[in-house]
C-alpha cells in the first residue's frame, strides 16, 4: 500500500492547474499537466506535481514520458515531502536544466518561483503569501490570487 499526498495537496494542485491550464489552452502555448513521468537522464526519472512544456519544446514529448527537461516543474509541499521538495528536487531540477521551478506550501500558504541562472543555480524571481497575488515566468501575464488556492482549507 502507498501513502497518498493528501487532500490539501491535491486541492492546491487542482486550483493551481485551473488558471494555468486555461491560459495554456486558450493561447495554444504547449502542454500543462500534473503527475507525468519526466526522464531527466538515464538514471533520473521524476514525477512532479505539475509540468509545462512549451510549443517550441514539444519534441521532448513521448507517448509515455517527457524525455528531457520541461520548461517548468512545480511541486506542492506535503508534510512528508518538505525536505525532498525544498532541497533534493530543487537540486535535481537545476542539475538537469529545468528553467523554472515553482514550489507551493499550502500549510504555510506561500508560493515561490525560481529561474535557472547562468551559473546553474536557481534564483528567486517571485514570491507571494497568504492572500497576495502571484505572477511568475513562464506565465508573467497571468495573475493567480492565492486566496483562491487555500481559501477553505481550514474546513478540510
Tab-separated table of N, CA and C in Angstrom:
chain	number	residue	atom	x	y	z
A	1	UNK	N	0.841	-1.172	0.000
A	1	UNK	CA	0.000	0.000	0.000
A	1	UNK	C	0.893	1.244	0.000
A	2	UNK	N	0.465	2.299	-0.684
A	2	UNK	CA	1.233	3.530	-0.731
A	2	UNK	C	0.526	4.627	0.056
A	3	UNK	N	1.286	5.645	0.413
A	3	UNK	CA	0.726	6.768	1.161
A	3	UNK	C	0.341	7.871	0.185
A	4	UNK	N	-0.872	8.340	0.267
A	4	UNK	CA	-1.378	9.410	-0.578
A	4	UNK	C	-0.794	10.746	-0.143
A	5	UNK	N	-0.752	11.692	-1.083
A	5	UNK	CA	-0.244	13.027	-0.766
A	5	UNK	C	-1.220	13.830	0.070
A	6	UNK	N	-2.469	13.458	0.114
A	6	UNK	CA	-3.443	14.127	0.961
A	6	UNK	C	-4.334	15.108	0.227
A	7	UNK	N	-5.446	15.392	0.852
A	7	UNK	CA	-6.458	16.245	0.250
A	7	UNK	C	-5.973	17.679	0.054
A	8	UNK	N	-5.303	18.252	1.035
A	8	UNK	CA	-4.816	19.630	0.908
A	8	UNK	C	-3.866	19.751	-0.272
A	9	UNK	N	-2.976	18.797	-0.402
A	9	UNK	CA	-2.025	18.766	-1.529
A	9	UNK	C	-2.764	18.725	-2.859
A	10	UNK	N	-3.715	17.837	-2.994
A	10	UNK	CA	-4.435	17.666	-4.256
A	10	UNK	C	-5.322	18.868	-4.571
A	11	UNK	N	-5.940	19.436	-3.563
A	11	UNK	CA	-6.772	20.628	-3.798
A	11	UNK	C	-5.916	21.801	-4.256
A	12	UNK	N	-4.759	21.984	-3.634
A	12	UNK	CA	-3.860	23.063	-4.043
A	12	UNK	C	-3.412	22.853	-5.483
A	13	UNK	N	-3.036	21.644	-5.811
A	13	UNK	CA	-2.608	21.341	-7.173
A	13	UNK	C	-3.714	21.630	-8.179
A	14	UNK	N	-4.917	21.162	-7.907
A	14	UNK	CA	-6.033	21.394	-8.818
A	14	UNK	C	-6.319	22.867	-9.014
A	15	UNK	N	-6.285	23.618	-7.939
A	15	UNK	CA	-6.577	25.050	-8.015
A	15	UNK	C	-5.451	25.829	-8.696
A	16	UNK	N	-4.242	25.331	-8.631
A	16	UNK	CA	-3.133	25.964	-9.343
A	16	UNK	C	-3.195	25.626	-10.832
A	17	UNK	N	-3.551	24.394	-11.125
A	17	UNK	CA	-3.633	23.963	-12.523
A	17	UNK	C	-4.722	24.689	-13.315
A	18	UNK	N	-5.858	24.960	-12.696
A	18	UNK	CA	-7.006	25.506	-13.436
A	18	UNK	C	-6.709	26.809	-14.173
A	19	UNK	N	-6.224	27.863	-13.517
A	19	UNK	CA	-5.982	29.102	-14.271
A	19	UNK	C	-4.835	28.964	-15.264
A	20	UNK	N	-3.832	28.174	-14.909
A	20	UNK	CA	-2.713	27.964	-15.824
A	20	UNK	C	-3.165	27.202	-17.068
A	21	UNK	N	-3.951	26.156	-16.849
A	21	UNK	CA	-4.429	25.350	-17.969
A	21	UNK	C	-5.271	26.191	-18.926
A	22	UNK	N	-6.124	27.041	-18.371
A	22	UNK	CA	-6.968	27.886	-19.229
A	22	UNK	C	-6.106	28.762	-20.127
A	23	UNK	N	-5.058	29.353	-19.581
A	23	UNK	CA	-4.195	30.213	-20.399
A	23	UNK	C	-3.406	29.413	-21.430
A	24	UNK	N	-2.862	28.286	-21.018
A	24	UNK	CA	-2.089	27.452	-21.948
A	24	UNK	C	-2.971	26.995	-23.109
A	25	UNK	N	-4.180	26.558	-22.792
A	25	UNK	CA	-5.115	26.104	-23.830
A	25	UNK	C	-5.556	27.261	-24.723
A	26	UNK	N	-6.007	28.352	-24.116
A	26	UNK	CA	-6.551	29.476	-24.878
A	26	UNK	C	-5.510	30.131	-25.776
A	27	UNK	N	-4.261	30.133	-25.346
A	27	UNK	CA	-3.196	30.758	-26.127
A	27	UNK	C	-2.355	29.740	-26.895
A	28	UNK	N	-2.766	28.476	-26.843
A	28	UNK	CA	-2.065	27.401	-27.546
A	28	UNK	C	-0.559	27.443	-27.265
A	29	UNK	N	-0.218	27.475	-25.958
A	29	UNK	CA	1.172	27.661	-25.545
A	29	UNK	C	1.960	26.371	-25.399
A	30	UNK	N	1.277	25.219	-25.310
A	30	UNK	CA	2.004	23.974	-25.118
A	30	UNK	C	1.201	22.984	-24.308
A	31	UNK	N	1.882	22.226	-23.454
A	31	UNK	CA	1.265	21.177	-22.653
A	31	UNK	C	1.467	21.468	-21.177
A	32	UNK	N	0.364	21.481	-20.418
A	32	UNK	CA	0.407	21.642	-18.974
A	32	UNK	C	-0.348	20.474	-18.370
A	33	UNK	N	0.330	19.679	-17.551
A	33	UNK	CA	-0.296	18.514	-16.932
A	33	UNK	C	0.282	18.291	-15.536
A	34	UNK	N	-0.354	17.429	-14.808
A	34	UNK	CA	0.140	17.036	-13.500
A	34	UNK	C	0.439	15.551	-13.476
A	35	UNK	N	1.411	15.169	-12.667
A	35	UNK	CA	1.672	13.769	-12.392
A	35	UNK	C	2.148	12.904	-13.537
A	36	UNK	N	3.008	13.395	-14.378
A	36	UNK	CA	3.542	12.623	-15.507
A	36	UNK	C	5.030	12.375	-15.290
A	37	UNK	N	5.495	11.205	-15.686
A	37	UNK	CA	6.906	10.883	-15.557
A	37	UNK	C	7.770	11.738	-16.466
A	38	UNK	N	8.894	12.188	-15.918
A	38	UNK	CA	9.861	13.001	-16.658
A	38	UNK	C	11.218	12.317	-16.570
A	39	UNK	N	11.760	11.938	-17.719
A	39	UNK	CA	13.080	11.326	-17.768
A	39	UNK	C	14.094	12.446	-17.975
A	40	UNK	N	14.840	12.754	-16.919
A	40	UNK	CA	15.833	13.826	-16.996
A	40	UNK	C	17.194	13.305	-17.438
A	41	UNK	N	17.449	12.021	-17.181
A	41	UNK	CA	18.672	11.353	-17.623
A	41	UNK	C	18.422	9.851	-17.539
A	42	UNK	N	19.389	9.068	-17.970
A	42	UNK	CA	19.240	7.616	-17.927
A	42	UNK	C	19.029	7.128	-16.489
A	43	UNK	N	19.525	7.872	-15.508
A	43	UNK	CA	19.408	7.480	-14.105
A	43	UNK	C	18.352	8.256	-13.337
A	44	UNK	N	17.720	9.243	-13.957
A	44	UNK	CA	16.848	10.141	-13.202
A	44	UNK	C	15.461	10.250	-13.817
A	45	UNK	N	14.495	9.637	-13.146
A	45	UNK	CA	13.087	9.741	-13.515
A	45	UNK	C	12.368	10.389	-12.341
A	46	UNK	N	11.623	11.466	-12.615
A	46	UNK	CA	10.861	12.140	-11.570
A	46	UNK	C	9.404	12.236	-11.996
A	47	UNK	N	8.528	12.385	-11.019
A	47	UNK	CA	7.107	12.596	-11.290
A	47	UNK	C	6.705	13.845	-10.515
A	48	UNK	N	6.847	15.011	-11.141
A	48	UNK	CA	6.497	16.251	-10.452
A	48	UNK	C	4.986	16.389	-10.312
A	49	UNK	N	4.575	17.284	-9.442
A	49	UNK	CA	3.141	17.523	-9.276
A	49	UNK	C	2.553	18.187	-10.516
A	50	UNK	N	3.324	19.064	-11.162
A	50	UNK	CA	2.842	19.778	-12.344
A	50	UNK	C	4.022	20.070	-13.252
A	51	UNK	N	3.747	20.066	-14.559
A	51	UNK	CA	4.799	20.428	-15.505
A	51	UNK	C	4.211	21.160	-16.700
A	52	UNK	N	5.062	21.963	-17.330
A	52	UNK	CA	4.697	22.691	-18.542
A	52	UNK	C	5.805	22.511	-19.563
A	53	UNK	N	5.388	22.162	-20.794
A	53	UNK	CA	6.305	22.080	-21.932
A	53	UNK	C	5.754	23.024	-22.998
A	54	UNK	N	6.558	24.008	-23.383
A	54	UNK	CA	6.124	24.985	-24.380
A	54	UNK	C	6.033	24.352	-25.765
A	55	UNK	N	5.276	24.996	-26.649
A	55	UNK	CA	5.136	24.512	-28.034
A	55	UNK	C	6.508	24.361	-28.701
A	56	UNK	N	7.406	25.264	-28.396
A	56	UNK	CA	8.738	25.236	-29.009
A	56	UNK	C	9.550	24.013	-28.582
A	57	UNK	N	9.152	23.377	-27.500
A	57	UNK	CA	9.918	22.238	-26.979
A	57	UNK	C	9.120	20.941	-27.019
A	58	UNK	N	8.093	20.877	-27.865
A	58	UNK	CA	7.235	19.695	-27.954
A	58	UNK	C	8.010	18.429	-28.355
A	59	UNK	N	9.194	18.592	-28.910
A	59	UNK	CA	9.988	17.430	-29.323
A	59	UNK	C	10.380	16.528	-28.149
A	60	UNK	N	10.280	17.015	-26.907
A	60	UNK	CA	10.637	16.175	-25.760
A	60	UNK	C	9.466	15.303	-25.295
A	61	UNK	N	8.295	15.468	-25.924
A	61	UNK	CA	7.132	14.658	-25.554
A	61	UNK	C	7.229	13.280	-26.184
A	62	UNK	N	6.936	12.268	-25.403
A	62	UNK	CA	6.930	10.877	-25.828
A	62	UNK	C	5.552	10.320	-25.488
A	63	UNK	N	5.222	9.160	-25.995
A	63	UNK	CA	3.925	8.568	-25.690
A	63	UNK	C	3.742	8.270	-24.200
A	64	UNK	N	4.819	7.950	-23.508
A	64	UNK	CA	4.729	7.545	-22.108
A	64	UNK	C	5.338	8.524	-21.116
A	65	UNK	N	6.331	9.278	-21.536
A	65	UNK	CA	7.075	10.160	-20.645
A	65	UNK	C	7.407	11.465	-21.344
A	66	UNK	N	7.929	12.386	-20.541
A	66	UNK	CA	8.579	13.577	-21.065
A	66	UNK	C	10.065	13.209	-21.085
A	67	UNK	N	10.700	13.322	-22.227
A	67	UNK	CA	12.108	12.921	-22.372
A	67	UNK	C	12.996	14.161	-22.415
A	68	UNK	N	13.330	14.691	-21.252
A	68	UNK	CA	14.153	15.891	-21.166
A	68	UNK	C	13.541	16.871	-20.193
A	69	UNK	N	14.204	18.005	-20.029
A	69	UNK	CA	13.766	18.996	-19.051
A	69	UNK	C	12.601	19.825	-19.579
A	70	UNK	N	11.448	19.782	-18.890
A	70	UNK	CA	10.340	20.672	-19.247
A	70	UNK	C	10.716	22.130	-18.977
A	71	UNK	N	9.912	23.052	-19.476
A	71	UNK	CA	10.143	24.470	-19.202
A	71	UNK	C	9.916	24.782	-17.727
A	72	UNK	N	8.895	24.139	-17.143
A	72	UNK	CA	8.527	24.379	-15.755
A	72	UNK	C	8.193	23.067	-15.074
A	73	UNK	N	8.711	22.906	-13.862
A	73	UNK	CA	8.286	21.829	-12.971
A	73	UNK	C	7.827	22.495	-11.686
A	74	UNK	N	6.746	21.985	-11.107
A	74	UNK	CA	6.211	22.558	-9.873
A	74	UNK	C	5.888	21.454	-8.878
A	75	UNK	N	6.063	21.786	-7.623
A	75	UNK	CA	5.793	20.853	-6.535
A	75	UNK	C	4.916	21.525	-5.487
A	76	UNK	N	4.024	20.735	-4.901
A	76	UNK	CA	3.205	21.165	-3.773
A	76	UNK	C	3.781	20.467	-2.546
A	77	UNK	N	4.194	21.231	-1.567
A	77	UNK	CA	4.807	20.668	-0.365
A	77	UNK	C	3.752	19.963	0.482
A	78	UNK	N	4.068	18.744	0.883
A	78	UNK	CA	3.266	17.973	1.836
A	78	UNK	C	4.109	17.783	3.087
A	79	UNK	N	3.485	17.421	4.186
A	79	UNK	CA	4.243	17.235	5.428
A	79	UNK	C	5.357	16.205	5.264
A	80	UNK	N	5.130	15.220	4.409
A	80	UNK	CA	6.138	14.173	4.212
A	80	UNK	C	7.164	14.514	3.130
A	81	UNK	N	7.008	15.661	2.458
A	81	UNK	CA	7.897	15.952	1.328
A	81	UNK	C	8.680	17.243	1.462
A	82	UNK	N	8.676	17.875	2.614
A	82	UNK	CA	9.295	19.201	2.756
A	82	UNK	C	10.748	19.191	2.303
A	83	UNK	N	11.569	18.338	2.881
A	83	UNK	CA	12.999	18.307	2.529
A	83	UNK	C	13.193	17.877	1.078
A	84	UNK	N	12.417	16.910	0.625
A	84	UNK	CA	12.531	16.421	-0.755
A	84	UNK	C	12.246	17.541	-1.740
A	85	UNK	N	11.158	18.297	-1.522
A	85	UNK	CA	10.778	19.357	-2.456
A	85	UNK	C	11.684	20.579	-2.372
A	86	UNK	N	12.036	20.991	-1.148
A	86	UNK	CA	12.812	22.212	-0.965
A	86	UNK	C	14.297	22.045	-1.270
A	87	UNK	N	14.818	20.843	-1.112
A	87	UNK	CA	16.260	20.642	-1.283
A	87	UNK	C	16.570	19.671	-2.423
A	88	UNK	N	16.140	18.436	-2.290
A	88	UNK	CA	16.529	17.392	-3.229
A	88	UNK	C	16.016	17.643	-4.648
A	89	UNK	N	14.705	17.813	-4.807
A	89	UNK	CA	14.163	18.012	-6.157
A	89	UNK	C	14.676	19.299	-6.776
A	90	UNK	N	14.782	20.332	-5.970
A	90	UNK	CA	15.313	21.603	-6.485
A	90	UNK	C	16.716	21.410	-7.071
A	91	UNK	N	17.564	20.669	-6.376
A	91	UNK	CA	18.926	20.411	-6.862
A	91	UNK	C	18.910	19.557	-8.126
A	92	UNK	N	18.063	18.544	-8.139
A	92	UNK	CA	17.966	17.665	-9.319
A	92	UNK	C	17.476	18.449	-10.528
A	93	UNK	N	16.442	19.254	-10.348
A	93	UNK	CA	15.882	20.019	-11.464
A	93	UNK	C	16.900	21.016	-12.008
A	94	UNK	N	17.629	21.676	-11.132
A	94	UNK	CA	18.661	22.623	-11.576
A	94	UNK	C	19.767	21.893	-12.344
A	95	UNK	N	20.207	20.773	-11.805
A	95	UNK	CA	21.279	19.994	-12.443
A	95	UNK	C	20.914	19.588	-13.865
A	96	UNK	N	19.639	19.318	-14.108
A	96	UNK	CA	19.205	18.838	-15.413
A	96	UNK	C	18.612	19.935	-16.304
A	97	UNK	N	18.761	21.186	-15.888
A	97	UNK	CA	18.420	22.297	-16.761
A	97	UNK	C	16.957	22.681	-16.857
A	98	UNK	N	16.161	22.381	-15.833
A	98	UNK	CA	14.765	22.828	-15.817
A	98	UNK	C	14.785	24.338	-15.568
A	99	UNK	N	14.305	25.108	-16.530
A	99	UNK	CA	14.451	26.569	-16.456
A	99	UNK	C	13.673	27.198	-15.302
A	100	UNK	N	12.447	26.733	-15.053
A	100	UNK	CA	11.616	27.312	-13.995
A	100	UNK	C	11.187	26.230	-13.006
A	101	UNK	N	11.221	26.580	-11.730
A	101	UNK	CA	10.784	25.685	-10.662
A	101	UNK	C	9.894	26.474	-9.721
A	102	UNK	N	8.651	26.015	-9.571
A	102	UNK	CA	7.714	26.628	-8.631
A	102	UNK	C	7.493	25.663	-7.483
A	103	UNK	N	7.326	26.221	-6.299
A	103	UNK	CA	7.007	25.398	-5.140
A	103	UNK	C	5.961	26.125	-4.297
A	104	UNK	N	4.907	25.390	-3.941
A	104	UNK	CA	3.817	25.952	-3.140
A	104	UNK	C	3.718	25.188	-1.825
A	105	UNK	N	3.500	25.917	-0.755
A	105	UNK	CA	3.367	25.331	0.573
A	105	UNK	C	1.979	25.684	1.117
A	106	UNK	N	0.990	24.785	0.971
A	106	UNK	CA	-0.375	25.114	1.372
A	106	UNK	C	-0.572	25.322	2.873
A	107	UNK	N	0.204	24.676	3.711
A	107	UNK	CA	0.044	24.840	5.153
A	107	UNK	C	0.545	26.226	5.577
A	108	UNK	N	1.711	26.619	5.088
A	108	UNK	CA	2.257	27.942	5.406
A	108	UNK	C	1.727	29.021	4.458
A	109	UNK	N	1.025	28.617	3.438
A	109	UNK	CA	0.358	29.486	2.471
A	109	UNK	C	1.310	30.458	1.770
A	110	UNK	N	2.277	29.883	1.070
A	110	UNK	CA	3.150	30.671	0.213
A	110	UNK	C	3.466	29.906	-1.058
A	111	UNK	N	3.894	30.647	-2.069
A	111	UNK	CA	4.356	30.062	-3.321
A	111	UNK	C	5.587	30.851	-3.777
A	112	UNK	N	6.564	30.130	-4.308
A	112	UNK	CA	7.807	30.752	-4.785
A	112	UNK	C	8.100	30.253	-6.198
A	113	UNK	N	8.672	31.140	-6.982
A	113	UNK	CA	9.076	30.784	-8.344
A	113	UNK	C	10.571	31.071	-8.494
A	114	UNK	N	11.252	30.114	-9.079
A	114	UNK	CA	12.686	30.238	-9.305
A	114	UNK	C	12.976	30.125	-10.793
A	115	UNK	N	14.035	30.814	-11.220
A	115	UNK	CA	14.518	30.707	-12.598
A	115	UNK	C	15.971	30.285	-12.551
A	116	UNK	N	16.332	29.386	-13.455
A	116	UNK	CA	17.700	28.883	-13.510
A	116	UNK	C	18.629	29.983	-14.009
A	117	UNK	N	19.628	30.300	-13.228
A	117	UNK	CA	20.581	31.342	-13.590
A	117	UNK	C	21.699	30.815	-14.478
A	118	UNK	N	22.498	31.721	-14.972
A	118	UNK	CA	23.621	31.369	-15.846
A	118	UNK	C	24.631	30.463	-15.146
A	119	UNK	N	24.679	30.549	-13.809
A	119	UNK	CA	25.615	29.721	-13.045
A	119	UNK	C	25.067	28.334	-12.733
A	120	UNK	N	23.836	28.035	-13.209
A	120	UNK	CA	23.250	26.714	-12.994
A	120	UNK	C	22.518	26.546	-11.681
A	121	UNK	N	22.315	27.654	-10.953
A	121	UNK	CA	21.556	27.564	-9.703
A	121	UNK	C	20.293	28.406	-9.831
A	122	UNK	N	19.295	28.078	-9.012
A	122	UNK	CA	18.026	28.787	-9.068
A	122	UNK	C	18.093	30.124	-8.335
A	123	UNK	N	17.455	31.118	-8.958
A	123	UNK	CA	17.320	32.442	-8.360
A	123	UNK	C	15.838	32.701	-8.145
A	124	UNK	N	15.480	33.194	-6.975
A	124	UNK	CA	14.102	33.523	-6.669
A	124	UNK	C	13.660	34.696	-7.537
A	125	UNK	N	12.567	34.515	-8.307
A	125	UNK	CA	12.077	35.583	-9.184
A	125	UNK	C	10.691	36.079	-8.784
A	126	UNK	N	9.989	35.325	-7.952
A	126	UNK	CA	8.669	35.755	-7.480
A	126	UNK	C	8.320	34.978	-6.222
A	127	UNK	N	7.590	35.644	-5.341
A	127	UNK	CA	7.128	35.014	-4.108
A	127	UNK	C	5.871	35.736	-3.654
A	128	UNK	N	4.907	34.982	-3.132
A	128	UNK	CA	3.685	35.577	-2.600
A	128	UNK	C	3.205	34.737	-1.420
A	129	UNK	N	2.461	35.399	-0.522
A	129	UNK	CA	1.990	34.761	0.711
A	129	UNK	C	0.506	35.019	0.922
A	130	UNK	N	-0.103	34.103	1.673
A	130	UNK	CA	-1.492	34.217	2.145
A	130	UNK	C	-2.461	34.572	1.019
A	131	UNK	N	-2.965	35.810	1.000
A	131	UNK	CA	-3.962	36.203	0.001
A	131	UNK	C	-3.405	37.183	-1.035
A	132	UNK	N	-2.099	37.227	-1.180
A	132	UNK	CA	-1.471	38.102	-2.176
A	132	UNK	C	-1.685	37.552	-3.583
A	133	UNK	N	-1.369	38.372	-4.562
A	133	UNK	CA	-1.406	37.956	-5.967
A	133	UNK	C	-0.034	37.409	-6.349
A	134	UNK	N	-0.033	36.398	-7.204
A	134	UNK	CA	1.212	35.753	-7.648
A	134	UNK	C	1.269	35.748	-9.160
A	135	UNK	N	2.408	36.157	-9.683
A	135	UNK	CA	2.659	36.136	-11.116
A	135	UNK	C	4.134	35.817	-11.311
A	136	UNK	N	4.431	34.887	-12.228
A	136	UNK	CA	5.814	34.468	-12.406
A	136	UNK	C	6.016	33.848	-13.775
A	137	UNK	N	7.257	33.878	-14.267
A	137	UNK	CA	7.542	33.197	-15.521
A	137	UNK	C	7.438	31.682	-15.347
A	138	UNK	N	7.043	30.966	-16.356
A	138	UNK	CA	6.868	31.369	-17.746
A	138	UNK	C	5.486	31.914	-18.085
A	139	UNK	N	4.719	32.347	-17.067
A	139	UNK	CA	3.376	32.900	-17.269
A	139	UNK	C	3.278	34.292	-16.639
A	140	UNK	N	4.145	35.231	-17.022
A	140	UNK	CA	4.166	36.530	-16.338
A	140	UNK	C	2.904	37.365	-16.541
A	141	UNK	N	2.127	37.059	-17.572
A	141	UNK	CA	0.908	37.821	-17.842
A	141	UNK	C	-0.318	37.221	-17.160
A	142	UNK	N	-0.133	36.207	-16.344
A	142	UNK	CA	-1.225	35.588	-15.600
A	142	UNK	C	-1.028	35.883	-14.115
A	143	UNK	N	-2.078	36.355	-13.462
A	143	UNK	CA	-2.026	36.619	-12.033
A	143	UNK	C	-2.942	35.631	-11.325
A	144	UNK	N	-2.394	34.969	-10.322
A	144	UNK	CA	-3.149	33.999	-9.525
A	144	UNK	C	-3.379	34.611	-8.148
A	145	UNK	N	-4.627	34.663	-7.735
A	145	UNK	CA	-4.965	35.151	-6.398
A	145	UNK	C	-4.808	33.979	-5.426
A	146	UNK	N	-3.821	34.072	-4.553
A	146	UNK	CA	-3.517	32.942	-3.674
A	146	UNK	C	-4.658	32.582	-2.734
A	147	UNK	N	-5.490	33.531	-2.382
A	147	UNK	CA	-6.632	33.210	-1.514
A	147	UNK	C	-7.494	32.117	-2.135
A	148	UNK	N	-7.513	32.052	-3.467
A	148	UNK	CA	-8.291	31.021	-4.158
A	148	UNK	C	-7.639	29.640	-4.064
A	149	UNK	N	-6.341	29.605	-3.784
A	149	UNK	CA	-5.662	28.306	-3.647
A	149	UNK	C	-6.000	27.638	-2.322
A	150	UNK	N	-6.099	28.429	-1.255
A	150	UNK	CA	-6.292	27.819	0.060
A	150	UNK	C	-7.412	28.456	0.868
A	151	UNK	N	-8.434	28.959	0.213
A	151	UNK	CA	-9.491	29.684	0.909
A	151	UNK	C	-10.338	28.848	1.862
A	152	UNK	N	-10.474	27.563	1.656
A	152	UNK	CA	-11.311	26.783	2.570
A	152	UNK	C	-10.582	25.579	3.166
A	153	UNK	N	-9.269	25.641	3.276
A	153	UNK	CA	-8.532	24.504	3.812
A	153	UNK	C	-8.792	24.294	5.303
A	154	UNK	N	-9.176	25.329	5.991
A	154	UNK	CA	-9.465	25.161	7.423
A	154	UNK	C	-10.651	24.209	7.618
A	155	UNK	N	-11.504	24.101	6.608
A	155	UNK	CA	-12.675	23.218	6.703
A	155	UNK	C	-12.375	21.789	6.256
A	156	UNK	N	-11.195	21.544	5.684
A	156	UNK	CA	-10.874	20.225	5.121
A	156	UNK	C	-10.624	19.195	6.188
